[in-house]
Tab-separated table of C-alpha atoms in Angstrom:
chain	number	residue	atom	x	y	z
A	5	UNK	CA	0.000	0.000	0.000
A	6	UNK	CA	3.107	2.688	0.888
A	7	UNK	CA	6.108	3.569	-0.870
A	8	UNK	CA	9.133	4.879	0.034
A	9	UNK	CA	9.832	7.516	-2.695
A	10	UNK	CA	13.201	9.238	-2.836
A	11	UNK	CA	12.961	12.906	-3.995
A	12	UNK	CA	15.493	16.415	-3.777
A	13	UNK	CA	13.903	19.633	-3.414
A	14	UNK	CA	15.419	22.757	-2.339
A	15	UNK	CA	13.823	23.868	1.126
A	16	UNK	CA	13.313	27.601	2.463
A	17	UNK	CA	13.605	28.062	6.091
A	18	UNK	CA	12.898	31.390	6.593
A	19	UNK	CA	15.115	33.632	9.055
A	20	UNK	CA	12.814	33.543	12.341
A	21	UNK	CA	12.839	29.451	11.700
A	22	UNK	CA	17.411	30.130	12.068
A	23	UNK	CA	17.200	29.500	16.217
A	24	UNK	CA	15.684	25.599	15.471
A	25	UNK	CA	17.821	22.577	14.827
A	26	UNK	CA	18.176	22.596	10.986
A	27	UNK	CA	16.955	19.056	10.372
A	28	UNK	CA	13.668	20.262	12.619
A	29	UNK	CA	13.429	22.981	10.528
A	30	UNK	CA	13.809	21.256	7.438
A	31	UNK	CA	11.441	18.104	8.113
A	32	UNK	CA	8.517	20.913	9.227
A	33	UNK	CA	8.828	22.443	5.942
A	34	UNK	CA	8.703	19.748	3.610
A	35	UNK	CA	5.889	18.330	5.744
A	36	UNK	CA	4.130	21.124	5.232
A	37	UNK	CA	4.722	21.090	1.575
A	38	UNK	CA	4.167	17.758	0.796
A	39	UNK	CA	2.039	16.146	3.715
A	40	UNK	CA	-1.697	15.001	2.498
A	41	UNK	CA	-0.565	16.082	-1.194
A	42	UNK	CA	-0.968	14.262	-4.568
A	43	UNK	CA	2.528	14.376	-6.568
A	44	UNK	CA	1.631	13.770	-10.208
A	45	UNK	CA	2.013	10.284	-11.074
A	46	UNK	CA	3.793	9.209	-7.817
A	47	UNK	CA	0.808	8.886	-5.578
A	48	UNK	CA	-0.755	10.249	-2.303
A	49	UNK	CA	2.353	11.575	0.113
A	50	UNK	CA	2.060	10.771	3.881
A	51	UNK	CA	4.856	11.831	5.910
A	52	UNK	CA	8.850	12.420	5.932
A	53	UNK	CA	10.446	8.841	6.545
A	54	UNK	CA	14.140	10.542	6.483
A	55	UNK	CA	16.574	13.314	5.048
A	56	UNK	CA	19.235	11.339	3.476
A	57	UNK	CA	21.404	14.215	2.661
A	58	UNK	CA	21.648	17.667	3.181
A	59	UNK	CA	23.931	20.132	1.308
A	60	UNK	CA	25.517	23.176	2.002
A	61	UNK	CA	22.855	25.944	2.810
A	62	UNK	CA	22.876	29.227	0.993
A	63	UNK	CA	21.509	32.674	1.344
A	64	UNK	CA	20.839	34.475	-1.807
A	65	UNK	CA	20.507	38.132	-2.595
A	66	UNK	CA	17.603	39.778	-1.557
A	67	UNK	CA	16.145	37.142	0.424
A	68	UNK	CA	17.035	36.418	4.126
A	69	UNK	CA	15.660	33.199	4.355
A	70	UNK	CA	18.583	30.171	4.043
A	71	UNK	CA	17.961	27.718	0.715
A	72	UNK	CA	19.369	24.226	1.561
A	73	UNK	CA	18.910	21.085	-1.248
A	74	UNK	CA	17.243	18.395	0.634
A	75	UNK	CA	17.498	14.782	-0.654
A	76	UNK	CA	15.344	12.809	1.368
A	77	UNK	CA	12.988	9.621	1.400
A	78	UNK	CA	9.098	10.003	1.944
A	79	UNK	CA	6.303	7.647	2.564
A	80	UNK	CA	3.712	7.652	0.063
A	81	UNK	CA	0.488	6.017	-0.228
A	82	UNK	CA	0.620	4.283	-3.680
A	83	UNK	CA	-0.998	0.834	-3.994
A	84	UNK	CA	0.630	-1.496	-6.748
A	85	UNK	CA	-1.423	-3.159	-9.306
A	86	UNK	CA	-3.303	-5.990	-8.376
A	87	UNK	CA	-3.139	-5.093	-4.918
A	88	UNK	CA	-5.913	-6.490	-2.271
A	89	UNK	CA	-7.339	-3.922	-0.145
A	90	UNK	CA	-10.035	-3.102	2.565
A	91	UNK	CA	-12.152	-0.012	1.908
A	92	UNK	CA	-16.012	1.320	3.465
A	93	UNK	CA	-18.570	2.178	0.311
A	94	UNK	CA	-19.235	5.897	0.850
A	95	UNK	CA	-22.349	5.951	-1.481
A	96	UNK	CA	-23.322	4.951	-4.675
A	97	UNK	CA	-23.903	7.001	-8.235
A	98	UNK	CA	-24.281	6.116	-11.753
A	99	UNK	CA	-20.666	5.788	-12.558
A	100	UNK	CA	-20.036	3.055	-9.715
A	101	UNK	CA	-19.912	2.630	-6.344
A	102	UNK	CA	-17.095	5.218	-4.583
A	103	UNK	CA	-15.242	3.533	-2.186
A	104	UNK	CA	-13.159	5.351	0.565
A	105	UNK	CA	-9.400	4.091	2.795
A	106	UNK	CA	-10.314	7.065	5.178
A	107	UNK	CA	-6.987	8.418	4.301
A	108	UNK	CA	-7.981	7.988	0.786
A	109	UNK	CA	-11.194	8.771	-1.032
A	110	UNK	CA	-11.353	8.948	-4.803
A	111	UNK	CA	-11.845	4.675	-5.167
A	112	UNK	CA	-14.206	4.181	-7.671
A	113	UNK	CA	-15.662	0.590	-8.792
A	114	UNK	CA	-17.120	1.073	-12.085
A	115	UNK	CA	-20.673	-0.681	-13.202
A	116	UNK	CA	-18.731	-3.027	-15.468
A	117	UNK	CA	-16.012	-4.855	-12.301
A	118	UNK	CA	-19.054	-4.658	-10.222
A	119	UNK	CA	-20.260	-8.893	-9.646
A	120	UNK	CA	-22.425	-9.811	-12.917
A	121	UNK	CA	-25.164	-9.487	-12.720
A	122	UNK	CA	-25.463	-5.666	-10.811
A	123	UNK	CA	-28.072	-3.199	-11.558
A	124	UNK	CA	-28.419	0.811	-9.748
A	125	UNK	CA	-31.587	1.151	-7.657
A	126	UNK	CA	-32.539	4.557	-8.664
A	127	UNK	CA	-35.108	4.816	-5.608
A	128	UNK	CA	-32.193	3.633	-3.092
A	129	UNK	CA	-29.544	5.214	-5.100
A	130	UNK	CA	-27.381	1.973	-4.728
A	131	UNK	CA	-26.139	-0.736	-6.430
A	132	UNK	CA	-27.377	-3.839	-6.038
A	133	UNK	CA	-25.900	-7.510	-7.040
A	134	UNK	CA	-28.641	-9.908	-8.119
A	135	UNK	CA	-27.401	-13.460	-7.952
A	136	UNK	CA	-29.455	-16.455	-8.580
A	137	UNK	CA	-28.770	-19.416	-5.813
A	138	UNK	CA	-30.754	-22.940	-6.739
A	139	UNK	CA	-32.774	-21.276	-3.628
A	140	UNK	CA	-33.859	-18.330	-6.323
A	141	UNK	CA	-32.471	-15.125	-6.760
A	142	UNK	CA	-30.961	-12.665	-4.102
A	143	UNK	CA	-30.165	-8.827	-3.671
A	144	UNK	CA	-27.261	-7.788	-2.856
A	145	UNK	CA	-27.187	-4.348	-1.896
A	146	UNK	CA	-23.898	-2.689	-1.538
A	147	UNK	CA	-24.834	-0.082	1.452
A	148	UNK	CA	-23.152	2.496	2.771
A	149	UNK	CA	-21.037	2.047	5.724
A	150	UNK	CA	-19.894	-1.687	4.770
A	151	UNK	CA	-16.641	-2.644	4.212
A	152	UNK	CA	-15.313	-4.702	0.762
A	153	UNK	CA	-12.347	-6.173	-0.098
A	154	UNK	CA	-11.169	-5.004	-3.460
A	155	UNK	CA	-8.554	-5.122	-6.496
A	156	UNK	CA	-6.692	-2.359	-7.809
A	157	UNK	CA	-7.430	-2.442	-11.779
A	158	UNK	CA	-5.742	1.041	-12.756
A	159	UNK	CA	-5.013	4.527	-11.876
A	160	UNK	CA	-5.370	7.962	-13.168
A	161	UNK	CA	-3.163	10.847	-12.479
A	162	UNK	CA	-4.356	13.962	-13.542
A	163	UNK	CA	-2.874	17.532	-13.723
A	164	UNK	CA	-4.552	19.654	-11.549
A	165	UNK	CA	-1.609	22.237	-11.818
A	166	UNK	CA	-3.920	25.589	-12.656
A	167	UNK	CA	-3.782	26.730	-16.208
A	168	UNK	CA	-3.048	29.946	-17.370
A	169	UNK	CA	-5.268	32.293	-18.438
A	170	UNK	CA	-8.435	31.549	-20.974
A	171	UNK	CA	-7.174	33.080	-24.698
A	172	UNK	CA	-10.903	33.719	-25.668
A	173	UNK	CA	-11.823	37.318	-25.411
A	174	UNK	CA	-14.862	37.353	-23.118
A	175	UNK	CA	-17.341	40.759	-23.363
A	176	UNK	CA	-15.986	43.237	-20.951
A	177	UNK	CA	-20.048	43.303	-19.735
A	178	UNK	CA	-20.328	42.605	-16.394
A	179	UNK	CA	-23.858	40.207	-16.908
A	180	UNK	CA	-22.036	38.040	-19.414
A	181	UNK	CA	-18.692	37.497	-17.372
A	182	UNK	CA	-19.705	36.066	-14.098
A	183	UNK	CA	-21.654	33.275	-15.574
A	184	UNK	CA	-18.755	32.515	-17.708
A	185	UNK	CA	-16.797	32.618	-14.963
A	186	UNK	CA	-19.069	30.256	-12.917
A	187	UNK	CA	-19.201	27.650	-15.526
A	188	UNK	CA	-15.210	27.353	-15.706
A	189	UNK	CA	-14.688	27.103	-12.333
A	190	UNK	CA	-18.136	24.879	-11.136
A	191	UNK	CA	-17.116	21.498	-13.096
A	192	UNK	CA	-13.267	21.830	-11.988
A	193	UNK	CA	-12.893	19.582	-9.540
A	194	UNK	CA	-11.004	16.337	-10.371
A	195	UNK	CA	-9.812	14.606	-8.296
A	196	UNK	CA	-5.500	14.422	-9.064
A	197	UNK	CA	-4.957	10.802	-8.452
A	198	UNK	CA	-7.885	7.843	-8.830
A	199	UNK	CA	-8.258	4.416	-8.089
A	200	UNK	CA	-10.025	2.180	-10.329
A	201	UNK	CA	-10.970	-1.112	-8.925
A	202	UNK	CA	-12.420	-4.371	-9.320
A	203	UNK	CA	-14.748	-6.246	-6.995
A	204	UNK	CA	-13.446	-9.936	-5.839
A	205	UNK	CA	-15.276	-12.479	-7.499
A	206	UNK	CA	-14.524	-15.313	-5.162
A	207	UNK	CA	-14.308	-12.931	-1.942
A	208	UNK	CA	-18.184	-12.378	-0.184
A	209	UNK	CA	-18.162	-8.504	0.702
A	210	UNK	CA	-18.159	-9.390	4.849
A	211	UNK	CA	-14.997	-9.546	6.226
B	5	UNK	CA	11.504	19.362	-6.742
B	6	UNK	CA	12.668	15.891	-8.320
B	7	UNK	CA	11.559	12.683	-7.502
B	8	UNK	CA	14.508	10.631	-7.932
B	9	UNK	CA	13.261	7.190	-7.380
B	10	UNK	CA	9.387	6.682	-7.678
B	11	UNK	CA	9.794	3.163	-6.324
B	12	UNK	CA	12.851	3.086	-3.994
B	13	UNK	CA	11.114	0.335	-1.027
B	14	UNK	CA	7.873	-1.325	-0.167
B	15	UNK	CA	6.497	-0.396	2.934
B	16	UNK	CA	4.648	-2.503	5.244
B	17	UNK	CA	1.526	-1.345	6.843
B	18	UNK	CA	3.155	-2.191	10.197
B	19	UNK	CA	6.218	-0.046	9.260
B	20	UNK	CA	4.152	2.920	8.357
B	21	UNK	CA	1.797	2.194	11.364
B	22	UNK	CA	5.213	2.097	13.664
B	23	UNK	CA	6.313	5.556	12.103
B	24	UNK	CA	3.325	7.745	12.425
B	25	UNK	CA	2.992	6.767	16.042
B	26	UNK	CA	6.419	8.029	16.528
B	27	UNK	CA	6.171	11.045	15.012
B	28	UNK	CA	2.609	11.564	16.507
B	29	UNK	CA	4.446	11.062	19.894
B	30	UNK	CA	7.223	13.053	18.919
B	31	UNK	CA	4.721	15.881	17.985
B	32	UNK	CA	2.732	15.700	21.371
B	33	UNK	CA	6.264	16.522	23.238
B	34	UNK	CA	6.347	19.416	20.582
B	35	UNK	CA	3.606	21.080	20.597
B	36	UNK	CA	4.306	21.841	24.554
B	37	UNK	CA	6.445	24.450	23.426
B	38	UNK	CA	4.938	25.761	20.674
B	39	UNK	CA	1.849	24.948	18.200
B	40	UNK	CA	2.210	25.468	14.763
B	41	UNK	CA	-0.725	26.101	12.603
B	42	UNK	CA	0.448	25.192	8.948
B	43	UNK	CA	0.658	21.328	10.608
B	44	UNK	CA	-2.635	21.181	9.326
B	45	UNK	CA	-2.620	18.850	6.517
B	46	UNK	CA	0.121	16.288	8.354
B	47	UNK	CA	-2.441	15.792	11.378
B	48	UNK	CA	-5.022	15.280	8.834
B	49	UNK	CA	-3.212	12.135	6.795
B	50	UNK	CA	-1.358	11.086	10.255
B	51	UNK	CA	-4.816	10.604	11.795
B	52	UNK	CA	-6.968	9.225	8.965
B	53	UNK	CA	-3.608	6.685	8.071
B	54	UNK	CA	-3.314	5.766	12.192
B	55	UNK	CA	-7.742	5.251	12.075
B	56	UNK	CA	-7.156	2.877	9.440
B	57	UNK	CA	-4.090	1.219	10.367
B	58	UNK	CA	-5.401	0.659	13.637
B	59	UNK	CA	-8.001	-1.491	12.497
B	60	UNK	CA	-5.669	-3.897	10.597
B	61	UNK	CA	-3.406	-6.841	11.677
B	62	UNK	CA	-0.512	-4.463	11.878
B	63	UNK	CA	-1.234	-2.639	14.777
B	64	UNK	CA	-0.886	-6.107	16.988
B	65	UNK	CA	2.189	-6.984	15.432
B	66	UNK	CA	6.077	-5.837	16.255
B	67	UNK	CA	9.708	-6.463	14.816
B	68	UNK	CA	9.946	-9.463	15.672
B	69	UNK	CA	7.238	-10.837	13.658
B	70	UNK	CA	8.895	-9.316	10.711
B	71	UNK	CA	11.689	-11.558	11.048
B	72	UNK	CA	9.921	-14.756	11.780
B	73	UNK	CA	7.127	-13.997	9.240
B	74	UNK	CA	10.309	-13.641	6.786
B	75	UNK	CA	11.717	-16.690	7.822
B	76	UNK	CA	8.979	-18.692	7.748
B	77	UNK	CA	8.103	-17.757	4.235
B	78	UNK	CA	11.474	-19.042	2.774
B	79	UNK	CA	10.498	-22.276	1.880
B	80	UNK	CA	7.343	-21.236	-0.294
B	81	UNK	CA	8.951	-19.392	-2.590
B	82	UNK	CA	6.675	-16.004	-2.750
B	83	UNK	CA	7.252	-13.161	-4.520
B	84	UNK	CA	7.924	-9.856	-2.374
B	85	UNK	CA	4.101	-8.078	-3.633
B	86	UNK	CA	2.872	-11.497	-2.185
B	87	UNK	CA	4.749	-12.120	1.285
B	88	UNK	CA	4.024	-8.681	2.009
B	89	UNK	CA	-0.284	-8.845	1.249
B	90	UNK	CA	-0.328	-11.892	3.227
B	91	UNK	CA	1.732	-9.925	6.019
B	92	UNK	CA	-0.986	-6.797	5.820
B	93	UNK	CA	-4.108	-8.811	5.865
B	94	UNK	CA	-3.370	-12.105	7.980
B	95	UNK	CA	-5.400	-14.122	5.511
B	96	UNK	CA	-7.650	-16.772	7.527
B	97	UNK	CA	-8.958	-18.408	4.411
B	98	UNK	CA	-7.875	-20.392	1.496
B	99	UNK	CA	-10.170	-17.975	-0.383
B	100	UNK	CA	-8.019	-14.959	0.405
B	101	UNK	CA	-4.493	-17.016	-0.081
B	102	UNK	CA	-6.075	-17.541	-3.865
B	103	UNK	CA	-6.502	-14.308	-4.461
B	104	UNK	CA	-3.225	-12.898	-3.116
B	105	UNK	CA	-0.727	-15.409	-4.617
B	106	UNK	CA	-0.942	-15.558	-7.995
B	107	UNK	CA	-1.686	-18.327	-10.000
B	108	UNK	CA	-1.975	-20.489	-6.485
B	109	UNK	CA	-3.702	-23.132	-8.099
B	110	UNK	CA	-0.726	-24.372	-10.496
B	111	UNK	CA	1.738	-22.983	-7.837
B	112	UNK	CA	0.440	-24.158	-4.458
B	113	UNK	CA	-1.176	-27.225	-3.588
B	114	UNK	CA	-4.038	-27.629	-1.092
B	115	UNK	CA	-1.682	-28.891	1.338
B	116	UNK	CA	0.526	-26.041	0.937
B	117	UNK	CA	-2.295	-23.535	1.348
B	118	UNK	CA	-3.533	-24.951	4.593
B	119	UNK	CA	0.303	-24.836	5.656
B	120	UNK	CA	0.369	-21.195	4.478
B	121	UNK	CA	-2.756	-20.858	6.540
B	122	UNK	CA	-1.537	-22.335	9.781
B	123	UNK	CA	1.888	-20.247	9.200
B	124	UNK	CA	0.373	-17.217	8.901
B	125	UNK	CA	-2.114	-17.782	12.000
B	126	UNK	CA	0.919	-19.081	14.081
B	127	UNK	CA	3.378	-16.326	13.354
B	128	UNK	CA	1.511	-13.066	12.716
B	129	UNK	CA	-0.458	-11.701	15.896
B	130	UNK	CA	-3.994	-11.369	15.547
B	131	UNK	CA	-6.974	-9.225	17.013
B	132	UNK	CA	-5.739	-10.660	20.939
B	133	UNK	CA	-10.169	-10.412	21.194
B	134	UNK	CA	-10.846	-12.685	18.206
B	135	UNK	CA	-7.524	-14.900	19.265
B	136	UNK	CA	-9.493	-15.832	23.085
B	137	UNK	CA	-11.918	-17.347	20.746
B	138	UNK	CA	-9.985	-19.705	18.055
B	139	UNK	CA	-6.927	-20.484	20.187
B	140	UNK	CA	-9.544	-22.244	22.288
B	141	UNK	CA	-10.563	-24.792	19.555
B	142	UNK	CA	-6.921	-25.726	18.149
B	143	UNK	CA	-6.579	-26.222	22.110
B	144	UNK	CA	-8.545	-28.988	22.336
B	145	UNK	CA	-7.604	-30.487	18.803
B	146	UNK	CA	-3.645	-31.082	20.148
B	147	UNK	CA	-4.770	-32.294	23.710
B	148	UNK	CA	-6.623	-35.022	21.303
């Protein structure tokens, strides 16, 4: 489920930050930076495991902070294909059931890796598995709250880095601009880094 | 920033588990003398990761295990992915042995799961509640 990913950055420790132990100083900062953070296509970051080397620090020219290249090893939450894991449904929409690790949320199982035969109670708003026993058929629901076992199929990485500005020329109108503006920024939020998983065929849902 | 190495080490849950509780304890000495407020998003991950963790195998287990688990694994020829699955869920079932080894059915015999089983149950702590319950049965099966 974690890796340890090695990585260099160069970190600023500002000059009221100069009275702390340097490696203090340093492993606040790139916690801060990096803690709870999607890194594009390297996964979900956790915490600092350790600094494996520090270089010399430096203080540039009109800035009286200290700039010190950091190479260091952090813990990042980055399950490998084919990986088994333990998740709660959080609800239930058209485009699958979203699963969530607490720490992590965007796990989605999508209709198609769902157990054959599934259909999506509109009424309930849940998916439910319909398999046929020589007792006759049974419903499945997958409610929210329960835990499943599942199989990592893929992921997506996506930049979420913010683009620059729009090259169309909008009307310099003040009705026409704010409900431009509210349709950019309403459907923007993807999430950076996805799960897409399969249900266990063999495994029952109840641990 | 770089990242060097995407994939420098596998972590197990228990090592990650054993990490954030150090740091969290570290922290709670911290904060004494001063609180920061830009902490916000590490206490966020640290507790949601320790919540989770908690509730798995590897919060009962300790370095030891590591080793013995290790050892004991030798002779079955796993690959790393697999030894460490079967070291973050405790599998109890042949079921979930099937479907964390690959290809166990040309690989493994039944034998050789229930062996897996019995390793796996013998060297990896469980939930000390649940464990009042089973160790009661296998108990009685040896006085036999």
């Amino acid at each position: 489920m974690f890796v340890l990913v090695e990585m260099v950055d160069t970190v600023r420790i500002p000059p009221w930050s100069f009275h702390r132990q340097l490696n203090e100083a340093i492993a606040e900062e790139l916690n801060k930076k990096l803690a709870n953070k999607v890194v594009y296509n390297v996964g979900l970051c956790v915490c600092l495991y350790d600094v494996t080397k520090l270089e010399d620090s430096f203080i540039f020219p009109g800035d009286g902070a200290s700039h010190t290249k950091v190479h260091f090893r952090y813990v990042v939450f980055h399950p490998f294909l084919d990986e088994i894991l333990v998740g709660k449904i959080k609800g239930c929409s058209a485009e699958g059931v979203h699963v969530s690790l607490g720490l992590f949320d965007d796990i989605i199982i999508p209709p198609e890796s769902l157990q054959q035969p599934a259909k999506f109670d509109e009424a309930e708003q849940l998916w439910v598995w319909e398999y046929e026993t020589d007792e006759g058929a049974h419903d499945l629901f997958m409610d929210r709250g329960e835990d499943i076992r599942f199989r990592v199929v893929d992921e997506v990485f996506i930049d979420t880095s913010p683009t620059g500005p729009s090259t169309e020329k909008e009307a310099p109108s003040a009705a026409t601009a704010p409900p431009a503006g509210a349709e950019d920024s309403a459907p923007q939020k993807e999430a950076p880094y996805t799960l897409i998983v399969r249900i266990l065929d063999i495994a029952i849902m109840s641990i | 920033m770089e990242v060097r190495d995407a994939n420098a080490a596998m972590l197990s849950n228990y090592e990650v588990y054993q990490l954030l509780t150090d740091l969290k304890e570290k922290r709670k000495e911290m904060v004494k003398n001063k609180h920061s407020t830009g902490q916000q998003n590490l206490n966020t991950i640290m507790y949601e990761t320790l919540k989770y963790l908690s509730k798995t195998p590897c919060a009962h287990q300790n370095p030891d295990t590591v080793k013995e688990f290790l050892t004991a694994m030798l002779p079955h020829k796993l690959t790393k992915a697999e030894k460490l699955q079967l070291f973050n869920h405790r599998p109890q079932t042949a079921v979930e042995i099937q479907l964390m080894v690959e290809e166990s059915e040309e690989r493994l015999t039944e034998e050789q799961i229930d062996e897996l089983i019995q390793k796996v149950t013998d060297v990896l702590p469980g939930d000390p509640q649940k464990a009042g319950d089973v160790s009661a049965d296998p108990e009685m099966e040896t006085d036999q």
